[in-house]
CSV table of C-alpha atoms and ligand atoms in Angstrom, one decimal:
chain,number,residue,atom,x,y,z
A,120,MET,CA,154.6,154.1,108.6
A,121,LYS,CA,156.2,154.4,112.0
A,122,THR,CA,153.8,154.4,114.9
A,123,MET,CA,155.0,157.9,116.0
A,124,GLU,CA,153.9,159.2,112.6
A,125,LEU,CA,150.7,157.2,112.8
A,126,ALA,CA,149.8,159.1,116.1
A,127,GLU,CA,150.6,162.4,114.4
A,128,LYS,CA,148.6,161.4,111.4
A,129,LEU,CA,145.7,160.5,113.6
A,130,ALA,CA,145.9,163.8,115.4
A,131,ALA,CA,146.0,165.8,112.2
A,132,THR,CA,143.4,163.9,110.1
A,133,ARG,CA,141.2,162.1,112.8
A,134,GLU,CA,141.4,159.0,110.6
A,135,LEU,CA,143.5,155.9,110.0
A,136,SER,CA,143.1,152.9,107.8
A,137,ASP,CA,142.2,149.6,109.3
A,138,GLU,CA,145.8,148.4,108.9
A,139,GLU,CA,147.1,151.5,110.5
A,140,LEU,CA,144.6,151.2,113.4
A,141,ARG,CA,145.7,147.6,113.9
A,142,GLN,CA,149.3,148.7,114.0
A,143,ILE,CA,148.7,151.5,116.6
A,144,LEU,CA,146.5,149.3,118.7
A,145,GLU,CA,149.1,146.5,118.9
A,146,THR,CA,152.3,148.4,120.0
A,147,ASP,CA,152.9,150.2,123.3
A,148,GLU,CA,156.0,151.9,121.8
A,149,PHE,CA,154.6,155.3,121.5
A,150,ASP,CA,151.8,155.4,124.0
A,151,GLN,CA,153.2,158.6,125.6
A,152,THR,CA,153.1,160.4,122.3
A,153,LEU,CA,149.5,159.3,121.9
A,154,PHE,CA,148.6,160.5,125.4
A,155,ASN,CA,150.3,163.9,124.9
A,156,LEU,CA,148.5,164.5,121.6
A,157,ALA,CA,145.2,163.4,123.1
A,158,ASP,CA,145.6,165.7,126.1
A,159,LYS,CA,146.5,168.6,123.8
A,160,ARG,CA,143.4,168.0,121.8
A,161,ARG,CA,141.1,167.7,124.8
A,162,ARG,CA,142.5,171.0,126.2
A,163,GLU,CA,141.8,172.7,122.9
A,164,VAL,CA,138.2,171.6,123.0
A,165,TYR,CA,137.4,171.2,126.7
A,166,TRP,CA,140.3,173.0,128.5
A,167,ASP,CA,140.9,171.4,131.8
A,168,GLU,CA,137.2,170.8,132.5
A,169,VAL,CA,135.9,167.5,133.8
A,170,TYR,CA,132.2,166.9,134.0
A,171,VAL,CA,130.6,164.8,136.7
A,172,ARG,CA,127.6,162.5,136.4
A,173,GLY,CA,125.9,161.2,139.5
A,174,LEU,CA,125.3,157.5,139.0
A,175,ILE,CA,122.3,155.9,140.7
A,176,GLU,CA,122.3,152.1,140.4
A,177,PHE,CA,118.6,151.6,141.2
A,178,THR,CA,118.1,147.9,140.5
A,179,ASN,CA,120.3,144.8,140.0
A,180,PHE,CA,117.5,142.5,138.9
A,181,CYS,CA,118.1,141.7,135.2
A,182,ARG,CA,116.2,139.5,132.7
A,183,ASN,CA,119.3,139.2,130.6
A,184,ASN,CA,122.0,136.7,130.9
A,185,CYS,CA,125.1,138.2,129.4
A,186,TYR,CA,128.0,135.9,130.0
A,187,TYR,CA,130.4,138.6,131.3
A,188,CYS,CA,128.1,140.3,133.8
A,189,GLY,CA,127.9,139.7,137.5
A,190,ILE,CA,124.2,140.6,137.8
A,191,ARG,CA,123.1,138.2,135.0
A,192,ARG,CA,119.8,136.5,135.6
A,193,ASP,CA,121.4,133.1,136.3
A,194,ASN,CA,123.7,134.3,139.0
A,195,ARG,CA,122.0,132.8,142.0
A,196,ASN,CA,124.7,134.2,144.3
A,197,ALA,CA,123.8,137.8,143.5
A,198,GLU,CA,121.7,139.4,146.3
A,199,ARG,CA,119.1,141.4,144.5
A,200,TYR,CA,117.7,144.9,145.4
A,201,ARG,CA,115.5,147.5,144.0
A,202,LEU,CA,115.2,151.2,145.0
A,203,SER,CA,111.8,152.7,145.4
A,204,ARG,CA,110.7,155.8,143.6
A,205,GLU,CA,111.3,157.8,146.8
A,206,GLU,CA,114.7,156.3,147.4
A,207,ILE,CA,115.7,157.3,143.8
A,208,LEU,CA,114.4,160.8,144.4
A,209,ASP,CA,116.3,161.1,147.7
A,210,CYS,CA,119.6,160.2,145.8
A,211,CYS,CA,118.9,163.0,143.4
A,212,GLU,CA,118.2,165.5,146.2
A,213,GLU,CA,121.5,164.5,147.9
A,214,GLY,CA,123.3,164.7,144.5
A,215,TYR,CA,121.9,168.1,143.7
A,216,ARG,CA,123.1,169.4,147.1
A,217,LEU,CA,126.5,168.0,146.3
A,218,GLY,CA,126.6,169.9,143.0
A,219,PHE,CA,125.6,167.2,140.5
A,220,ARG,CA,123.6,168.5,137.5
A,221,THR,CA,123.3,165.2,135.7
A,222,PHE,CA,121.7,162.1,137.1
A,223,VAL,CA,122.3,158.7,135.5
A,224,LEU,CA,119.7,156.1,136.4
A,225,GLN,CA,121.3,152.8,135.6
A,226,GLY,CA,119.9,149.3,136.2
A,227,GLY,CA,119.5,145.8,134.9
A,228,GLU,CA,116.7,145.1,132.6
A,229,ASP,CA,114.1,144.8,135.3
A,230,PRO,CA,110.5,144.4,134.3
A,231,TYR,CA,109.4,145.6,137.7
A,232,TYR,CA,110.0,149.2,136.5
A,233,THR,CA,107.3,149.4,133.8
A,234,ASP,CA,107.5,152.2,131.3
A,235,SER,CA,104.9,154.1,133.2
A,236,LEU,CA,106.9,153.8,136.5
A,237,ILE,CA,110.1,155.0,134.7
A,238,CYS,CA,108.2,157.9,133.1
A,239,ASP,CA,106.7,158.8,136.5
A,240,ILE,CA,110.2,158.9,138.1
A,241,VAL,CA,111.7,160.8,135.2
A,242,SER,CA,109.0,163.4,135.1
A,243,GLU,CA,109.2,163.9,138.9
A,244,ILE,CA,113.0,164.5,138.6
A,245,ARG,CA,112.4,166.8,135.7
A,246,ALA,CA,109.9,168.8,137.7
A,247,ARG,CA,112.1,169.1,140.8
A,248,PHE,CA,115.4,169.7,139.0
A,249,PRO,CA,114.6,171.6,135.8
A,250,ASP,CA,118.2,172.6,135.3
A,251,CYS,CA,119.5,169.0,135.3
A,252,ALA,CA,120.2,166.5,132.6
A,253,ILE,CA,118.5,163.1,133.1
A,254,THR,CA,120.3,160.1,131.7
A,255,LEU,CA,118.8,156.6,131.5
A,256,SER,CA,120.8,153.4,131.2
A,257,ILE,CA,118.2,150.6,131.4
A,258,GLY,CA,119.0,148.5,128.3
A,259,GLU,CA,117.1,147.5,125.2
A,260,LYS,CA,113.5,148.7,124.8
A,261,SER,CA,111.1,149.4,122.0
A,262,ARG,CA,111.2,152.6,120.1
A,263,ASP,CA,107.8,153.6,121.7
A,264,SER,CA,109.2,153.1,125.2
A,265,TYR,CA,112.2,155.3,124.4
A,266,GLN,CA,109.9,157.9,123.0
A,267,ALA,CA,107.8,157.9,126.2
A,268,PHE,CA,111.0,158.3,128.3
A,269,PHE,CA,112.0,161.2,126.2
A,270,ASP,CA,108.6,162.8,126.4
A,271,ALA,CA,108.7,162.4,130.2
A,272,GLY,CA,111.9,164.5,130.3
A,273,ALA,CA,114.9,162.2,129.9
A,274,ASN,CA,117.4,163.6,127.5
A,275,ARG,CA,120.4,161.2,127.5
A,276,TYR,CA,120.7,157.4,127.2
A,277,LEU,CA,123.7,155.2,127.7
A,278,LEU,CA,123.7,151.8,126.0
A,279,ARG,CA,127.1,150.3,125.1
A,280,HIS,CA,127.1,148.3,121.9
A,281,GLU,CA,129.6,145.9,123.7
A,282,THR,CA,131.1,144.7,120.4
A,283,ALA,CA,130.3,145.6,116.8
A,284,ASP,CA,131.2,142.1,115.4
A,285,GLU,CA,128.3,139.6,115.0
A,286,LEU,CA,130.4,136.6,115.8
A,287,HIS,CA,132.0,138.2,118.9
A,288,TYR,CA,128.6,139.5,120.0
A,289,ALA,CA,127.3,135.9,119.9
A,290,LYS,CA,130.2,134.7,122.1
A,291,LEU,CA,129.4,137.3,124.8
A,292,HIS,CA,125.6,137.0,124.8
A,293,PRO,CA,123.0,134.3,124.8
A,294,ASP,CA,120.9,133.6,121.6
A,295,SER,CA,118.1,135.7,122.8
A,296,MET,CA,120.1,138.9,122.2
A,297,SER,CA,121.4,140.3,118.9
A,298,LEU,CA,123.7,142.9,117.7
A,299,ALA,CA,121.1,144.0,115.2
A,300,ASN,CA,118.6,144.9,118.0
A,301,ARG,CA,121.3,146.6,120.0
A,302,LYS,CA,122.1,148.8,116.9
A,303,ARG,CA,118.4,149.4,116.3
A,304,CYS,CA,118.0,150.7,119.8
A,305,LEU,CA,121.0,153.1,119.4
A,306,PHE,CA,119.7,154.5,116.1
A,307,ASP,CA,116.2,154.8,117.5
A,308,LEU,CA,117.5,156.7,120.5
A,309,LYS,CA,119.5,159.1,118.3
A,310,ASP,CA,116.6,159.6,116.0
A,311,ILE,CA,114.3,160.5,118.9
A,312,GLY,CA,116.7,163.2,120.0
A,313,PHE,CA,118.5,161.6,122.9
A,314,GLN,CA,122.1,162.4,123.5
A,315,VAL,CA,123.5,158.9,123.2
A,316,GLY,CA,126.4,157.2,124.8
A,317,SER,CA,127.8,153.9,123.5
A,318,GLY,CA,131.0,151.9,123.9
A,319,PHE,CA,132.5,148.6,124.7
A,320,MET,CA,134.7,146.6,127.1
A,321,VAL,CA,138.4,146.4,126.4
A,322,GLY,CA,139.8,142.9,126.6
A,323,SER,CA,136.5,141.1,126.8
A,324,PRO,CA,136.8,137.3,126.2
A,325,TYR,CA,137.6,136.4,122.6
A,326,GLN,CA,138.1,140.1,121.6
A,327,THR,CA,140.6,140.5,118.7
A,328,THR,CA,142.3,143.6,117.4
A,329,ASP,CA,140.0,143.4,114.3
A,330,ASN,CA,137.0,143.5,116.7
A,331,ILE,CA,138.2,146.7,118.2
A,332,VAL,CA,138.7,148.2,114.7
A,333,ALA,CA,135.1,147.2,114.0
A,334,ASP,CA,134.0,148.9,117.2
A,335,ILE,CA,135.8,152.1,116.1
A,336,ARG,CA,134.1,152.0,112.7
A,337,PHE,CA,130.7,151.5,114.3
A,338,LEU,CA,131.3,154.5,116.6
A,339,GLN,CA,132.2,156.5,113.5
A,340,GLU,CA,128.9,155.5,111.9
A,341,LEU,CA,126.8,156.2,115.1
A,342,GLN,CA,128.6,159.4,116.1
A,343,PRO,CA,127.5,159.2,119.8
A,344,HIS,CA,127.8,162.1,122.1
A,345,MET,CA,129.5,159.9,124.7
A,346,ILE,CA,131.9,157.0,124.3
A,347,GLY,CA,132.4,154.8,127.4
A,348,ILE,CA,135.1,152.2,127.5
A,349,GLY,CA,136.6,150.3,130.4
A,350,PRO,CA,138.5,147.1,130.9
A,351,TYR,CA,136.6,143.9,131.1
A,352,ILE,CA,136.9,142.6,134.7
A,353,THR,CA,136.4,139.0,135.6
A,354,HIS,CA,133.5,138.0,137.9
A,355,ALA,CA,133.7,134.5,139.5
A,356,ASP,CA,130.0,133.8,139.3
A,357,THR,CA,129.8,134.0,135.5
A,358,PRO,CA,130.6,131.5,132.7
A,359,PHE,CA,133.7,133.7,132.0
A,360,SER,CA,135.2,133.2,135.4
A,361,ASN,CA,138.3,131.6,133.8
A,362,PHE,CA,139.1,134.5,131.5
A,363,GLU,CA,141.6,137.2,132.4
A,364,SER,CA,140.6,140.8,132.9
A,365,GLY,CA,141.4,143.3,130.2
A,366,SER,CA,144.5,145.5,130.4
A,367,MET,CA,144.8,149.1,131.6
A,368,THR,CA,147.4,150.0,129.0
A,369,LEU,CA,145.2,149.0,126.1
A,370,THR,CA,142.3,150.9,127.6
A,371,LEU,CA,144.4,154.0,128.0
A,372,ARG,CA,145.7,153.7,124.5
A,373,LEU,CA,142.2,153.4,123.2
A,374,ILE,CA,140.9,156.4,125.2
A,375,ALA,CA,143.7,158.5,123.5
A,376,ILE,CA,142.8,157.1,120.0
A,377,LEU,CA,139.1,157.9,120.6
A,378,ARG,CA,139.9,161.4,121.8
A,379,LEU,CA,141.9,162.1,118.6
A,380,MET,CA,139.2,160.6,116.4
A,381,PHE,CA,136.3,162.1,118.3
A,382,PRO,CA,137.6,165.5,119.6
A,383,TYR,CA,134.2,166.6,120.7
A,384,ALA,CA,133.0,163.4,122.4
A,385,LEU,CA,132.4,163.0,126.2
A,386,ILE,CA,134.7,160.2,127.3
A,387,PRO,CA,134.4,159.0,130.9
A,388,SER,CA,137.3,157.7,132.9
A,389,THR,CA,135.4,154.7,134.1
A,390,THR,CA,135.0,153.0,137.5
A,391,ALA,CA,136.2,149.8,135.9
A,392,LEU,CA,139.5,151.6,135.0
A,393,GLY,CA,139.8,152.8,138.6
A,394,THR,CA,139.1,149.2,139.7
A,395,ILE,CA,142.0,147.6,137.8
A,396,HIS,CA,144.5,150.2,139.0
A,397,PRO,CA,144.5,152.6,142.0
A,398,GLN,CA,145.4,155.5,139.7
A,399,GLY,CA,143.4,154.2,136.7
A,400,ARG,CA,140.9,157.1,136.5
A,401,GLU,CA,143.6,159.8,136.8
A,402,LEU,CA,145.5,158.1,134.0
A,403,GLY,CA,142.3,157.9,132.0
A,404,LEU,CA,141.9,161.7,132.3
A,405,LYS,CA,145.5,162.2,131.3
A,406,ALA,CA,144.9,160.0,128.2
A,407,GLY,CA,142.0,162.2,127.0
A,408,ALA,CA,138.9,161.3,129.1
A,409,ASN,CA,136.8,164.3,130.4
A,410,VAL,CA,134.0,162.8,132.4
A,411,VAL,CA,133.8,161.0,135.8
A,412,MET,CA,130.8,159.2,137.2
A,413,PRO,CA,130.8,159.0,141.0
A,414,ASN,CA,128.4,156.8,142.8
A,415,LEU,CA,125.3,158.3,144.3
A,416,SER,CA,123.5,155.1,145.1
A,417,PRO,CA,122.7,154.4,148.8
A,418,VAL,CA,125.8,153.0,150.5
A,419,GLY,CA,123.9,149.9,151.6
A,420,VAL,CA,123.3,148.6,148.0
A,421,ARG,CA,126.6,149.7,146.4
A,422,LYS,CA,128.4,146.4,146.9
A,423,LEU,CA,125.4,144.6,145.4
A,424,TYR,CA,125.6,146.3,142.0
A,425,ALA,CA,128.6,144.1,141.2
A,426,LEU,CA,128.9,143.8,137.4
A,427,TYR,CA,132.5,142.7,138.1
A,428,GLU,CA,134.7,142.0,141.2
A,429,ASN,CA,136.4,144.4,143.6
A,430,LYS,CA,134.5,147.4,142.3
A,431,ILE,CA,135.7,150.6,143.9
A,432,CYS,CA,133.6,153.3,145.6
A,433,THR,CA,131.3,150.8,147.3
A,434,GLY,CA,132.0,151.9,150.9
A,435,GLU,CA,132.0,155.7,150.8
A,436,GLU,CA,129.2,158.2,151.4
A,437,ALA,CA,128.0,160.1,148.3
A,438,ALA,CA,129.7,163.2,149.7
A,439,GLN,CA,133.0,161.4,150.4
A,440,CYS,CA,133.0,160.0,146.9
A,441,ARG,CA,132.5,163.4,145.4
A,442,GLY,CA,135.3,164.9,147.5
A,443,CYS,CA,137.6,162.0,146.8
A,444,LEU,CA,137.0,162.3,143.1
A,445,GLU,CA,137.5,166.1,143.2
A,446,ARG,CA,140.9,165.6,144.7
A,447,ARG,CA,141.8,162.9,142.2
A,448,VAL,CA,140.8,165.1,139.3
A,449,LEU,CA,142.9,168.0,140.7
A,450,SER,CA,145.9,165.7,141.2
A,451,ALA,CA,145.7,164.7,137.5
A,452,GLY,CA,145.8,168.4,136.5
A,453,TYR,CA,142.1,169.1,135.7
A,454,ARG,CA,139.1,170.5,137.5
A,455,ILE,CA,135.5,169.4,138.1
A,456,VAL,CA,133.0,171.9,136.8
A,457,THR,CA,129.4,172.1,138.0
A,458,ALA,CA,127.6,172.2,134.7
A,459,VAL,CA,125.2,170.1,132.7
A,460,GLY,CA,128.2,169.4,130.5
A,461,ASN,CA,126.8,168.8,127.0
A,462,ALA,CA,129.1,167.6,124.3
A,463,LYS,CA,130.7,170.6,122.5
A,464,THR,CA,130.4,170.9,118.8
A,465,GLU,CA,132.9,172.0,116.2
A,466,THR,CA,131.6,175.6,116.1
A,467,GLU,CA,131.7,176.1,119.9
A,468,SER,CA,135.3,175.4,120.6
B,48,5AD,N1,133.7,144.0,133.4
B,48,5AD,C1,133.7,145.2,133.0
B,48,5AD,N2,132.6,145.9,132.5
B,48,5AD,C2,131.4,145.2,132.6
B,48,5AD,N3,130.2,145.5,132.2
B,48,5AD,C3,129.4,144.5,132.4
B,48,5AD,N4,130.0,143.5,133.0
B,48,5AD,C4,131.3,143.9,133.1
B,48,5AD,C5,132.5,143.2,133.5
B,48,5AD,N5,132.5,142.0,134.0
B,48,5AD,C6,129.9,146.8,131.5
B,48,5AD,C7,129.1,146.6,130.2
B,48,5AD,C8,127.9,147.3,130.4
B,48,5AD,C9,128.2,148.3,131.5
B,48,5AD,C10,127.1,148.9,132.3
B,48,5AD,O1,129.1,147.6,132.3
B,48,5AD,O2,129.9,147.1,129.1
B,48,5AD,O3,127.4,148.0,129.3
B,49,FES,FE1,134.3,157.1,145.0
B,49,FES,FE2,136.9,157.9,145.5
B,49,FES,S1,135.5,158.4,143.9
B,49,FES,S2,135.5,156.7,146.7
């Protein structure tokens, strides 16, 4: 089948065979068709709405040692920081004033923040901002911990699966980590009742087209509310310093494919996409993404949360970031809405 027909088949049926997926992933011939179909679909479900999530990167200490990540445990060059409970709450206050109704608390896997401290912070945010969604992104925990976070008032959780292929997973992570546990976490989170976000990096070292097909199949099994993908970006202080960064074109193509396969999903146009290209986030929106996640962390620590190099949005005030993104979203042909922004379902659209 021609790729043009493949794109139309995907739009009509939300499904392609493995072989068809490989074909559509490996040619740039009909990207514009894919983008147009994906944008048409996103407007049918979400009109021109773009949801904002205020990202608070509250610690860059991490007990893990993922080979791709700039804040991995063994990176001695990383200057480490932690935000206090009060500093985190201040970020939320500022965010609320700026119109954010979702706070994403993201950090390395930092044992300093015990379950009870996380629960304490979450329940305080829940009490102060009852109309907001609280998202956690703090890695792999036990089911009991996840349940405690949920009971304290958190209602969303972001945990990318990173790659759904066992062998590829082992090339990206040390032996202490496993794909099986990552999947266990994701299914536990769903089962508890969290709205779950998963995803992977595009162009990570050793990634093959077959790996990406496996990622798509895993997402079809998990059915997450949010799917976050962004290009892998090299960091000099990691074992992968000699690998090239992932490509913007493949990331955009994948966003469009995901929009057509998961019409109701929340798909962020990520900071990593904005980092590899000055218009990356705008192009991500035009390819089917419908979420942006501006930085609400205190300006003084933004540069330190360096998962990868040259990260954007590290110098601006929270308010400037919000305004900047507002203009960028408008210039792409969409508009930011102040709403909690839950994923829509088939019956609502
Ligand atoms: N390049 C791009 N994304 C990265 N992440 C971690 N390191 C990098 C990198 N070097 C992503 C991972 C993680 C998310 C928080 O950031 O996918 O889940
Ligand atoms: Fe952060 Fe533009 S969105 S500076």
